[in-house]
Coordinates of C-alpha atoms and ligand atoms in Angstrom, one line a residue:
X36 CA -7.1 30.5 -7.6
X37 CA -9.6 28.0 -6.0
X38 CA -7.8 24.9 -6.4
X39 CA -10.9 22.8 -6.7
X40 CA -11.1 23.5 -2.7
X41 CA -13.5 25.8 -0.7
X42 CA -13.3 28.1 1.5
X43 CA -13.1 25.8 4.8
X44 CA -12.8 22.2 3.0
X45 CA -12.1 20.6 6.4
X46 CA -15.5 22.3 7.7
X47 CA -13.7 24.4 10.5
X48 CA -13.3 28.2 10.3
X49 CA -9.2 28.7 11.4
X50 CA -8.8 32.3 12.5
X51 CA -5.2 31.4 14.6
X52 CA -1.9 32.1 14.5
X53 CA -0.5 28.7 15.5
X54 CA 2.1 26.9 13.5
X55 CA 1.6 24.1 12.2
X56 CA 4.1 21.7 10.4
X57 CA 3.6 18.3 8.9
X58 CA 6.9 16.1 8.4
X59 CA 6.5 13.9 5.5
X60 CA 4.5 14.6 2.2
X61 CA 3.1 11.7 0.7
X62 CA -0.6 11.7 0.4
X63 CA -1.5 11.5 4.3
X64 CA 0.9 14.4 4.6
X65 CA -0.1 16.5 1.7
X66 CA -3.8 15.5 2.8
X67 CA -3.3 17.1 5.8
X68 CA -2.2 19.8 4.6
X69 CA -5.0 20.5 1.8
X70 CA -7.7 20.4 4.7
X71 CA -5.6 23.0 6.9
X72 CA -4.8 24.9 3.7
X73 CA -6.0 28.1 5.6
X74 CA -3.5 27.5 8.5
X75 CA -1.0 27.7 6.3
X76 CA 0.9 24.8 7.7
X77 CA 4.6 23.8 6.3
X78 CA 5.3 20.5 5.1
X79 CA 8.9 18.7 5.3
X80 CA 9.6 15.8 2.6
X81 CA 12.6 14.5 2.5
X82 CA 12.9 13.4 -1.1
X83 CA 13.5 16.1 -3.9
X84 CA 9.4 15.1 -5.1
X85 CA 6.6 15.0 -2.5
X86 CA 4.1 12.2 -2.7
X87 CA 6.0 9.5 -0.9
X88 CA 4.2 5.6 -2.4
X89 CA 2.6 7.7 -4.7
X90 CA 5.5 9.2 -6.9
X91 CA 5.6 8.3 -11.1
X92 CA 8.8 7.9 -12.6
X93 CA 9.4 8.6 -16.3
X94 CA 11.9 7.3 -17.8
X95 CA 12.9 6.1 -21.4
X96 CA 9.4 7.3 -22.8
X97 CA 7.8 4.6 -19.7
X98 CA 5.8 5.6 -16.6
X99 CA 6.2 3.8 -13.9
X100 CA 4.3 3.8 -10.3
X101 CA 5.8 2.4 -7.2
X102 CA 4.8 -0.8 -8.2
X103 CA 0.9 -0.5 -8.9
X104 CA -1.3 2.1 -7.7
X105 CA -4.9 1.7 -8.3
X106 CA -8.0 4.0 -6.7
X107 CA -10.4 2.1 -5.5
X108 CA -13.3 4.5 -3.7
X109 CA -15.5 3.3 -1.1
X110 CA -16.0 6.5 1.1
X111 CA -18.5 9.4 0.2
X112 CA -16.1 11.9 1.0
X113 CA -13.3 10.6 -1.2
X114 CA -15.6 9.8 -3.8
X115 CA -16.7 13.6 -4.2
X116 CA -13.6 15.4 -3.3
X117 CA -10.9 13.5 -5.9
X118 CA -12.9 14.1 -9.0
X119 CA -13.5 17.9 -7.7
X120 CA -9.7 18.2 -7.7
X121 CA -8.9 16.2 -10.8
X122 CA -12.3 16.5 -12.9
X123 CA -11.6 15.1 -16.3
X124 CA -8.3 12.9 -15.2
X125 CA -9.7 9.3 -14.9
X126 CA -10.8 6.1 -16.8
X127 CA -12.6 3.5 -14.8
X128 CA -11.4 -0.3 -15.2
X129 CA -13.2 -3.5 -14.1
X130 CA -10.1 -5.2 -12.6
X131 CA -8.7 -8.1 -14.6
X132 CA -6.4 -9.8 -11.6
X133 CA -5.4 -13.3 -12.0
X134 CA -3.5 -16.0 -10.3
X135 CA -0.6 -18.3 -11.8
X136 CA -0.3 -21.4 -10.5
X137 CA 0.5 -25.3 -11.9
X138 CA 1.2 -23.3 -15.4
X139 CA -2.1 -22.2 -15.6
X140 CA -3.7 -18.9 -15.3
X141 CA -6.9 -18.9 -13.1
X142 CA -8.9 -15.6 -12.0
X143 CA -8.7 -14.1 -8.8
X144 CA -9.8 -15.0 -6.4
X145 CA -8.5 -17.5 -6.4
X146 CA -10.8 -19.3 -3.6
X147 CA -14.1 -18.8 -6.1
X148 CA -12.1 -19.2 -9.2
X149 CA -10.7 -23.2 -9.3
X150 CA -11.7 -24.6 -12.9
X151 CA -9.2 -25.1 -15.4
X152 CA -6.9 -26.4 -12.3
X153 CA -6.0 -30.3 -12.6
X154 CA -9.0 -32.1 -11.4
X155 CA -7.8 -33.5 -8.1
X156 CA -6.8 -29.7 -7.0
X157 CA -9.8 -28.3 -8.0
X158 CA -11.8 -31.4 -5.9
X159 CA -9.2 -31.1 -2.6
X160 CA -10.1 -27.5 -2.9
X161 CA -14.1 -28.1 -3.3
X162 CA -14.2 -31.2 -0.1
X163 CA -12.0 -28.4 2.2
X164 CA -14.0 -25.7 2.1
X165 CA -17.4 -27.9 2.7
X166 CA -15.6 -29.8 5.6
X167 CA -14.7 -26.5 6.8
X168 CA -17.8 -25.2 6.7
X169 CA -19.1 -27.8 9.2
X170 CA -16.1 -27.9 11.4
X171 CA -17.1 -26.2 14.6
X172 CA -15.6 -23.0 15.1
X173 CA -14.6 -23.3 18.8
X174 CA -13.1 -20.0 19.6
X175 CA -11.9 -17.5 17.0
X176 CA -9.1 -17.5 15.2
X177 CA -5.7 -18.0 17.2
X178 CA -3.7 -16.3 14.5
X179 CA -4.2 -15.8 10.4
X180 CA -2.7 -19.8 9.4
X181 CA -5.7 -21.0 11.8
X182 CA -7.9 -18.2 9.9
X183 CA -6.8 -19.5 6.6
X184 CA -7.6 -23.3 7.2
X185 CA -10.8 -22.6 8.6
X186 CA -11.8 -19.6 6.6
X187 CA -11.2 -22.0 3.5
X188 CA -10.5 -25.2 4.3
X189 CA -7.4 -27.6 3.6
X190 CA -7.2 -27.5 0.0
X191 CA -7.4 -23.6 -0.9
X192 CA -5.2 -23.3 2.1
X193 CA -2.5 -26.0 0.3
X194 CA -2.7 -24.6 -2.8
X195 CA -2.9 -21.1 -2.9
X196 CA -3.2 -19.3 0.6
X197 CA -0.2 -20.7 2.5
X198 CA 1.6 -20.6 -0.5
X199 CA 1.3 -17.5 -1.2
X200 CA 1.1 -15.6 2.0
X201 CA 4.2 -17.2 3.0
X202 CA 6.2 -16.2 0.2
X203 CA 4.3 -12.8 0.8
X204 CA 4.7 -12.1 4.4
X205 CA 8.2 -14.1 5.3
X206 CA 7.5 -15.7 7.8
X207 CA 5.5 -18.3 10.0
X208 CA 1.8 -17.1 9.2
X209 CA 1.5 -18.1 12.8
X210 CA 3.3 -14.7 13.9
X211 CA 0.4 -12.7 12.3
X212 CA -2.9 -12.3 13.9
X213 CA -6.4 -12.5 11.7
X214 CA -7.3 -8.7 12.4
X215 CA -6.7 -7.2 9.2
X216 CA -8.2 -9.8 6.8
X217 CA -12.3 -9.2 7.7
X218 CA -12.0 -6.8 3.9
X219 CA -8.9 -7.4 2.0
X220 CA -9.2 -11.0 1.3
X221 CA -12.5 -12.3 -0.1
X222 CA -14.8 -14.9 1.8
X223 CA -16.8 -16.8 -0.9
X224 CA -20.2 -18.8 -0.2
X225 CA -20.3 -22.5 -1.0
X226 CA -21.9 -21.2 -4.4
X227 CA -19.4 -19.0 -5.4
X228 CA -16.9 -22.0 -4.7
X229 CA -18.7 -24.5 -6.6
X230 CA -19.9 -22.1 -9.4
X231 CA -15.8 -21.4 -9.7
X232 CA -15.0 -25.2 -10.1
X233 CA -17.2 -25.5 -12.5
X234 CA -16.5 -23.0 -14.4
X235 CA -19.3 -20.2 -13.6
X236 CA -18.6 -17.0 -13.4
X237 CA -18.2 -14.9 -10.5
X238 CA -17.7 -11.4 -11.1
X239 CA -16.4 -8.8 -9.2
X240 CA -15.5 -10.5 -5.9
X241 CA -13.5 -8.5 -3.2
X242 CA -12.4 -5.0 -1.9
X243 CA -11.5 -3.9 -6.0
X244 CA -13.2 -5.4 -8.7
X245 CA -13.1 -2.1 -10.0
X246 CA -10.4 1.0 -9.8
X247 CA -9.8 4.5 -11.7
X248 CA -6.6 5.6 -13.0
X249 CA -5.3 8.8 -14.5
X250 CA -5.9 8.9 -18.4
X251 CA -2.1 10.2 -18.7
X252 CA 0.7 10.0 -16.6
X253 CA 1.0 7.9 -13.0
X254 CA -0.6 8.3 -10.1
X255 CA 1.5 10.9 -8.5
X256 CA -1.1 13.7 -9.9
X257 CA -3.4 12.7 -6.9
X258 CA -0.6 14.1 -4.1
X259 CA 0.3 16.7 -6.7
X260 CA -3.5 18.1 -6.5
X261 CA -3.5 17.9 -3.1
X262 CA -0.4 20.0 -2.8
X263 CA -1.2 22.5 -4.8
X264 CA -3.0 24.8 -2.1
X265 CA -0.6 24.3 0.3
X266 CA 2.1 27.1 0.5
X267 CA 4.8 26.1 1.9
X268 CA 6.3 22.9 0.6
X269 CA 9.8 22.1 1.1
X270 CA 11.4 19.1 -0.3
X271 CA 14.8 17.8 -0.1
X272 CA 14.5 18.5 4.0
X273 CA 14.9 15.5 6.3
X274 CA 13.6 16.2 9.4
X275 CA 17.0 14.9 12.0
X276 CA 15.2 15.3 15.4
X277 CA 11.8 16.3 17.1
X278 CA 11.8 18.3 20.2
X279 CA 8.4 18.0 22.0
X280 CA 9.3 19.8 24.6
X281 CA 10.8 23.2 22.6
X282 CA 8.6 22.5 20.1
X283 CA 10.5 22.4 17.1
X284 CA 11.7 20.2 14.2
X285 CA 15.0 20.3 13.0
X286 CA 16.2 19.1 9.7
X287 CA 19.3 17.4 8.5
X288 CA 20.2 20.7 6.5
X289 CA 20.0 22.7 9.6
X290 CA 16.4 24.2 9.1
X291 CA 14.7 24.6 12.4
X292 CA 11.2 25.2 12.4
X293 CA 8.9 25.9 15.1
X294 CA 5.7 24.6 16.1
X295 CA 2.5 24.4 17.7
X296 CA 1.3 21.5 16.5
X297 CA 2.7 18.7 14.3
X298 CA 1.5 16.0 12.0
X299 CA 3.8 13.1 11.2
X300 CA 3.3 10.8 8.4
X301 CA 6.5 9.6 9.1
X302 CA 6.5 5.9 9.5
X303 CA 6.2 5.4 13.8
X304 CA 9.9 3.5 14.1
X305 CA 11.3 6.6 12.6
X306 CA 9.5 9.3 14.6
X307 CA 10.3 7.6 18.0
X308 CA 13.6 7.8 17.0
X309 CA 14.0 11.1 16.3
X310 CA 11.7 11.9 19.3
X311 CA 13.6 13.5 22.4
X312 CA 12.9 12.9 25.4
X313 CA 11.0 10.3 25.2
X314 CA 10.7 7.1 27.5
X315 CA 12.8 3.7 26.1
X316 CA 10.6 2.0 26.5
X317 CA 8.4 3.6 24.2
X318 CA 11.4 3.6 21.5
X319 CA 11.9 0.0 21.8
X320 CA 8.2 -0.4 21.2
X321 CA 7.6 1.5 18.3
X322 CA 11.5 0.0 16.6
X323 CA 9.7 -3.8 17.3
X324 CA 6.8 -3.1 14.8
X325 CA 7.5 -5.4 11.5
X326 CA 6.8 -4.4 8.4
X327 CA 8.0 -6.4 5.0
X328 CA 9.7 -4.4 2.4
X329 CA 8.9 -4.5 -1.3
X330 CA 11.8 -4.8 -4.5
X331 CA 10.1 -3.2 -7.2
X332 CA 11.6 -4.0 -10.8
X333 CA 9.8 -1.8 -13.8
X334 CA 10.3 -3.2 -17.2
X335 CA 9.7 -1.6 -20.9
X336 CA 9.4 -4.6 -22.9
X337 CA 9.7 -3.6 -26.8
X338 CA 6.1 -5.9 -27.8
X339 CA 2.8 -4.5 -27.3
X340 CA 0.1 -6.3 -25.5
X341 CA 2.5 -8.6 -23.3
X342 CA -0.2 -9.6 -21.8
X343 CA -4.3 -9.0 -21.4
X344 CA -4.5 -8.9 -17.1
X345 CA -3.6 -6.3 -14.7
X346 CA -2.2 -8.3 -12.6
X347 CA -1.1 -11.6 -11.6
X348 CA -0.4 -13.3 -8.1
X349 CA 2.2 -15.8 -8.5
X350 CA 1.8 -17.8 -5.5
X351 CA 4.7 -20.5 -6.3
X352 CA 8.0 -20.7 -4.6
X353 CA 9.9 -21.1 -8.0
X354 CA 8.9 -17.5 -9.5
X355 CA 11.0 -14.7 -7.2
X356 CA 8.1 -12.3 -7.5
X357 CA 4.8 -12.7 -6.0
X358 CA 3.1 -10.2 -8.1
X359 CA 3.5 -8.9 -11.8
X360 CA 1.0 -6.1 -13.1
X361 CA 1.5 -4.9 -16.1
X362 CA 0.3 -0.6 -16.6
X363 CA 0.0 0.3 -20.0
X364 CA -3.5 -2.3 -19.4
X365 CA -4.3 1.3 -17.0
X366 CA -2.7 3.6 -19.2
X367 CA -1.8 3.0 -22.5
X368 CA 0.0 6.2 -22.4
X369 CA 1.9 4.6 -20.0
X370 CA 4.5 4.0 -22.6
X371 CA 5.8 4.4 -26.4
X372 CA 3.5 3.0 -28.7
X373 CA 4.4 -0.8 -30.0
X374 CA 6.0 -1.7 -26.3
X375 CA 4.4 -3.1 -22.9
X376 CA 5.4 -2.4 -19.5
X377 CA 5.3 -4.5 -16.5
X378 CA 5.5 -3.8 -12.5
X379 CA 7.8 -7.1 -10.7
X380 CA 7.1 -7.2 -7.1
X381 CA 9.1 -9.1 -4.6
X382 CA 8.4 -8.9 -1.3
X383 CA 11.5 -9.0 1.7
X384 CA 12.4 -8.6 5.2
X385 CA 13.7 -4.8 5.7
X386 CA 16.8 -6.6 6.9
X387 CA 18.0 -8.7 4.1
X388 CA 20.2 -6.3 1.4
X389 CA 18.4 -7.9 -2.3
X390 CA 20.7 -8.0 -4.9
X391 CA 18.9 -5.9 -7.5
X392 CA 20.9 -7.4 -10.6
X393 CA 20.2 -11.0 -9.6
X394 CA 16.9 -10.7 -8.6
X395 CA 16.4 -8.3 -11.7
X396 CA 17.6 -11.3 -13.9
X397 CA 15.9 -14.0 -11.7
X398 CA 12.7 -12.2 -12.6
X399 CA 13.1 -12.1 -16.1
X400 CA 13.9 -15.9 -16.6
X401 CA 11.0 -16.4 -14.3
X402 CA 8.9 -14.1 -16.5
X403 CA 10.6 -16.4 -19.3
X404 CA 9.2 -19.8 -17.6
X405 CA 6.0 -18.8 -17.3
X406 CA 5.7 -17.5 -21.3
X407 CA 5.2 -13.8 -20.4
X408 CA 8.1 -13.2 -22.0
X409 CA 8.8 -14.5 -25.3
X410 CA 11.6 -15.8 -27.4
X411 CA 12.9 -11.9 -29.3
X412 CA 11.4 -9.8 -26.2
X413 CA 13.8 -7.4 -25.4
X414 CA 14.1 -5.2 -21.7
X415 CA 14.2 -1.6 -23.0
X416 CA 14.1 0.0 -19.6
X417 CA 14.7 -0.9 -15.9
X418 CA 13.9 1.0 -13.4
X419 CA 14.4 -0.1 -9.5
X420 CA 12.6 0.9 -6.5
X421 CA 13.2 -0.6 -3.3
X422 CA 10.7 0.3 -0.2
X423 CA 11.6 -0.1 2.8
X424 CA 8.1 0.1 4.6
X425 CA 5.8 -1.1 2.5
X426 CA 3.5 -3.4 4.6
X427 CA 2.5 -3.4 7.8
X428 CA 3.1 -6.9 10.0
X429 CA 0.4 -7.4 11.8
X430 CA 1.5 -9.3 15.1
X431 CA 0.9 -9.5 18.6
X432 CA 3.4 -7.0 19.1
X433 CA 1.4 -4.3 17.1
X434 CA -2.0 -4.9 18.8
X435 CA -0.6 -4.7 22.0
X436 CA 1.8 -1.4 22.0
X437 CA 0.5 0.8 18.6
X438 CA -2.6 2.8 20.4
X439 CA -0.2 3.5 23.4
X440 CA 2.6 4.7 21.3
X441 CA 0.4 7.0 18.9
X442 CA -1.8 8.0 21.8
X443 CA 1.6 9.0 23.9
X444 CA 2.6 11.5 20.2
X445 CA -1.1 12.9 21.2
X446 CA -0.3 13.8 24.4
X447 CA 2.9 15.8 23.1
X448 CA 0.9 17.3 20.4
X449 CA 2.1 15.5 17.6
X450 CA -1.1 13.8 15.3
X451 CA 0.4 10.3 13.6
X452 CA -1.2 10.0 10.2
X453 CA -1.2 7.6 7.2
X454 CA -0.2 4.3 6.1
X455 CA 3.0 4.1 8.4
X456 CA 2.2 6.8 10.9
X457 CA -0.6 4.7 12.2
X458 CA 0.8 1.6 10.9
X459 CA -2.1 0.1 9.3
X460 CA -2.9 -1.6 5.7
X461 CA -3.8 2.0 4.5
X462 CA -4.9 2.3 0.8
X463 CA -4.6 5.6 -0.9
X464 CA -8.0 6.2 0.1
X465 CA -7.5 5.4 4.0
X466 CA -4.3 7.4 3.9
X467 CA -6.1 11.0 2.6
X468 CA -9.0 10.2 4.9
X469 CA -6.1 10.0 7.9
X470 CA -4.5 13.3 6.8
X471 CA -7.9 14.4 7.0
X472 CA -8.2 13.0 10.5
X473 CA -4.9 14.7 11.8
X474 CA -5.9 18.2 10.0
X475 CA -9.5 18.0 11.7
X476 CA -8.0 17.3 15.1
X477 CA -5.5 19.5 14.8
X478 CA -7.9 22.8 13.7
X479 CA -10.3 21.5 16.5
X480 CA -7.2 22.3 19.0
X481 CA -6.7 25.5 17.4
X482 CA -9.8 26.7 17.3
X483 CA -10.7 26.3 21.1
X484 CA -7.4 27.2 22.0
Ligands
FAD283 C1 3.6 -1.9 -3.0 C2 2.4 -1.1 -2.6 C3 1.4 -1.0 -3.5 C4 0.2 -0.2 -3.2 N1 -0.8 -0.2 -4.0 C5 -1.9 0.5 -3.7 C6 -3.0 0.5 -4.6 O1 -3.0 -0.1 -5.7 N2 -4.1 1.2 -4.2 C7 -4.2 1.9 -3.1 O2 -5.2 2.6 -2.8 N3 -3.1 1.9 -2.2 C8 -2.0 1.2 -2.5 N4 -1.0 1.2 -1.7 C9 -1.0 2.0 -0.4 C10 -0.6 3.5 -0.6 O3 0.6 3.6 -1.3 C11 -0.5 4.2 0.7 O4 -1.7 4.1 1.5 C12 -0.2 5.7 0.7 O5 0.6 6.0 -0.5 C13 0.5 6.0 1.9 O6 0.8 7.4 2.0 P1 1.5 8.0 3.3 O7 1.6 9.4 3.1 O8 0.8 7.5 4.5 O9 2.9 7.3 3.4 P2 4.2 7.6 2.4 O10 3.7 7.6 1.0 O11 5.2 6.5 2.8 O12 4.7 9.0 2.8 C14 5.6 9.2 3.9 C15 6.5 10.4 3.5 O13 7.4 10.7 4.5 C16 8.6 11.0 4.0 N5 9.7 10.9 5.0 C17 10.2 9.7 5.6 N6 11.1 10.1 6.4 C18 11.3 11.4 6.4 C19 12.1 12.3 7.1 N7 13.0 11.9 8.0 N8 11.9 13.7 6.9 C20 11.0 14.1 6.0 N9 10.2 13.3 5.3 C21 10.3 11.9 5.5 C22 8.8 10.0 2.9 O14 9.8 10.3 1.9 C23 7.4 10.0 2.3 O15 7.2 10.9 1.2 C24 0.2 0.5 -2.0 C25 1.3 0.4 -1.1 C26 2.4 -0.3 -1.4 C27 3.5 -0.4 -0.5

C-alpha cells in the first residue's frame, strides 16, 4: 500500500539500523514520523487516540474539535502533500469571523471593520489610528501594549485590542513582547480603516480569510493520514523519564525502549522534567515558560442555523468566553440534521482549577445575553475539554532561554518539534512542517553516521 507517500517523501534515502522513537503523536509527532516512515521509527502517545489538538470527539450524533481547527495553507509543500494524502476530503470556506462588541456584531477585523459601531467609537477609533500614524516611532516596540497603541492608535486599542487581549492572555499585556504579532494580527492602511467606518468592504484581511475543512467528520483525519504509514504506534504509553545518557525512554507502564535518536513533541516543561541528568538550571528554565490554557465547552443546540458566522471574538469582560465558533457552518455533517453546534472557548492561567459546571452555565446565560441562544433552545450535548498548553506566552523569559534549552536537547540527540516542543504559535501547518524538520535532521544524522 502506498499511502499517498513515496518512496523517500522526506527526500533522504535511509539505509540504517538506528532507532528512532518519537514521544508524543499529535501532528508534529505523527509528521515526523510519516517523513522517516522508512526508518521505521516508534511513536509513544500517551492518550488512548494519537493526534494530540487535533483529535474529534463524537458524541450524541455531534462532532466536535478541540475547540476549532481550521487549515489554512500558505507553504508549497503543505499545500501539495495534504490533498495527496486526503484527495477528495475537503471543502474550502471564505472565513466568516466576526467581533461582538456594544451588542453589535461587526466583522473581523475588527481594526478595518468599525461601521455600525456608535458613532463616537467608530470616530475615537478613526482620529487614533491617524494620530498614530504621525506619532514618531522612536525606538520599536517595548512590549505588545506599546505595539497595540501605536500599531492602532488609542481608540482600536480602547475598544477592542486591550480588551480583548487582556481577557485573552491574563495578564498585563506589558509582560508580552511584540515578536509574534508581525502575521497573526492584521495591520490595515488608513484606507482600509476609513473604508471600514464607513461602511466599505474589506475582504479577506489577515493570515485566514480562507481555510479547508474535512467534508465529514473533524479534523483528526489529517494526523490519522499521517499515521497511517507509520508502523509502530503505541497509544496509551506515557513516556515517565528520558535517559540521554543510556539512551532510552521509559514509559509509565514499564515499556523501555531504546534509542538512537529521539523526537519530542512533548511540550518543553514536560521533557526537561523527565530529562535525567540534566543541569537545574536548565529545568527551572524550561518550567518558567508561560503558556495560557484553554476551557473548551462543545454544545449541540436542538435549532438549526444558530447562527450564519464561524466565529465570533467576544472581546467584553461580561461574556466568560472570548471566542464562540460554531462547526456545523464547516461541516454540516458535523451534527444531526435540524440542530447547530457551537465551540465556547475560555481562555485561563494553567494554575487556576475552572469550575466546568459554572463556567458551563456562565456561558450559556452569556450566549443567552447576547441572543445566540433563544427563548426554547435546548443544550442537547456537552462535551468538555480542558487544555492545559494551549498558547504559548510570549515573554522575556522565552526569548531569552528557549534556543538554549532546545539547542541543549540537540546536543543530547533529542530533536524538539511542534507547537509546544519548540514553544511557538504553531498552526497545524507550522506544526507538520516542524515534524518535518526533526525527521529531516534526524535522517541527515543517520545517513552520515
Ligand atoms: C485552542 C486552539 C485552537 C487552534 N486552532 C487552530 C486552527 O484553527 N488552525 C490551525 O492551523 N491550528 C490551530 N491550532 C494549533 C494546532 O492545534 C497545533 O499547531 C497542533 O495541533 C500542534 O501539534 P503538536 O503535535 O505540536 O502538539 P500536540 O497536539 O499538543 O501533541 C503533543 C502530543 O504529546 C502527547 N504527550 C504529552 N505528554 C506525553 C507523555 N508524557 N508521553 C507521551 N505522550 C505525551 C500529547 O498527548 C499529545 O498528543 C489551535 C491550537 C489551539 C490550542
Amino acid at each position: 500500500m502506498s499511502f499517498g507517500i513515496s518512496a523517500h517523501e522526506s527526500g533522504h534515502a535511509i539505509m540504517s539500523s538506528k532507532k528512532v522513537v518519537i514521544i508524543g503523536g499529535g501532528l508534529a509527532g505523527v509528521s515526523a514520523g510519516f517523513h522517516l516512515a522508512e526508518c521505521d521509527p516508534t511513536v509513544f502517545e500517551k492518550e488512548a487516540a494519537i493526534g494530540g489538538l487535533c483529535r474529534s470527539f463524537t458524541q450524541d450524533g455531534f462532532t466536535f474539535d478541540c475547540t476549532g481547527h481550521l487549515i489554512h495553507l500558505r507553504n508549497p509543500y503543505t499545500k501539495e502533500l495534504i490533498p495527496r494524502i486526503l484527495p477528495d476530503v475537503f471543502d474550502a470556506h471564505e472565513r466568516r469571523a466576526a467581533i461582538y462588541s456594544k451588542s453589535t456584531i461587526t466583522p473581523y477585523p475588527f481594526q478595518a471593520n468599525t461601521y455600525g459601531l456608535p458613532p463616537e467609537v467608530v470616530k475615537e477609533c478613526v482620529i487614533g489610528f491617524v494620530d498614530s500614524m504621525q506619532a514618531g516611532t522612536n525606538g520599536g516596540p517595548k512590549n505588545f501594549h506599546d505595539w497595540v497603541l501605536r500599531t492602532f492608535g488609542t481608540g482600536i486599542a480602547k475598544h477592542f485590542m486591550l480588551p480583548y487581549n487582556e481577557k485573552f492572555w491574563k495578564q498585563d499585556l506589558r509582560t508580552i513582547t511584540a515578536d509574534w504579532v508581525s502575521w497573526s494580527i492584521p495591520k490595515p492602511s488608513l484606507e482600509e480603516v476609513v473604508n471600514g467606518a464607513l461602511g466599505l468592504t474589506n475582504k479577506g484581511m489577515g493570515y485566514n480569510p480562507k481555510f479547508i475543512y474535512p467534508k465529514q467528520g473533524g479534523i483528526d483525519c489529517l494526523p490519522q493520514a499521517l499515521a497511517r504509514p507509520i508502523r509502530d504506534v503505541r497509544t496509551s504509553q506515557s513516556v515517565e523519564y528520558i535517559d540521554p545518557r543510556k539512551k532510552y525512554v521509559r514509559m509509565t507502564s514499564g515499556v523501555e525502549e531504546p534509542y538512537d535518536y529521539l523526537i519530542s513533541s512533548l511540550p518543553l516543561p514536560v521533557a526537561f522534567r523527565m530529562l535525567k541528568d540534566t543541569p537545574d538550571t536548565l529545568v527551572d528554565a524550561a518550567q518558567k515558560l508561560h503558556a495560557i490554557s484553554v476551557l473548551n465547552i462543545n454544545l449541540g443546540i436542538n435549532r438549526p442555523n444558530i447562527h450564519d458566522q464561524h466565529w465570533i471574538y467576544f472581546p467584553e469582560h461580561q461574556y466568560i468566553f472570548s471566542r464562540v465558533g460554531f462547526p456545523m457552518n464547516f461541516s454540516k455533517a458535523a451534527g444531526p440534521e435540524g440542530t447547530s453546534s457551537m465551540y465556547i472557548e475560555i481562555t485561563h492561567s494553567p494554575v487556576e482549577k475552572m469550575n466546568v459546571e459554572e463556567a458551563t452555565e456562565k456561558s450559556i446565560s452569556d450566549l443567552q445575553t447576547c441572543g445566540i441562544l433563544q427563548h426554547g433552545d435546548a443544550v442537547l450535548t456537552r462535551h468538555i475539554i480542558d487544555l492545559k498548553y494551549a498558547y504559548v506566552v510570549f515573554d522575556d523569559h522565552r526569548q531569552t532561554h528557549l534556543q538554549n534549552l532546545i539547542d541543549y536537547l540537540e546536543t543530547r540527540d533529542i530533536y524538539a518539534a511542534g507547537r509546544y516542543g519548540q514553544w511557538d504559535y504553531y498552526s497545524m501547518e507550522d506544526s507538520i512542517l516542524s515534524g518535518k524538520k526533526a525527521a529531516d535532521a534526524v535522517a541527515a544524522r543517520i545517513n552520515i553516521s
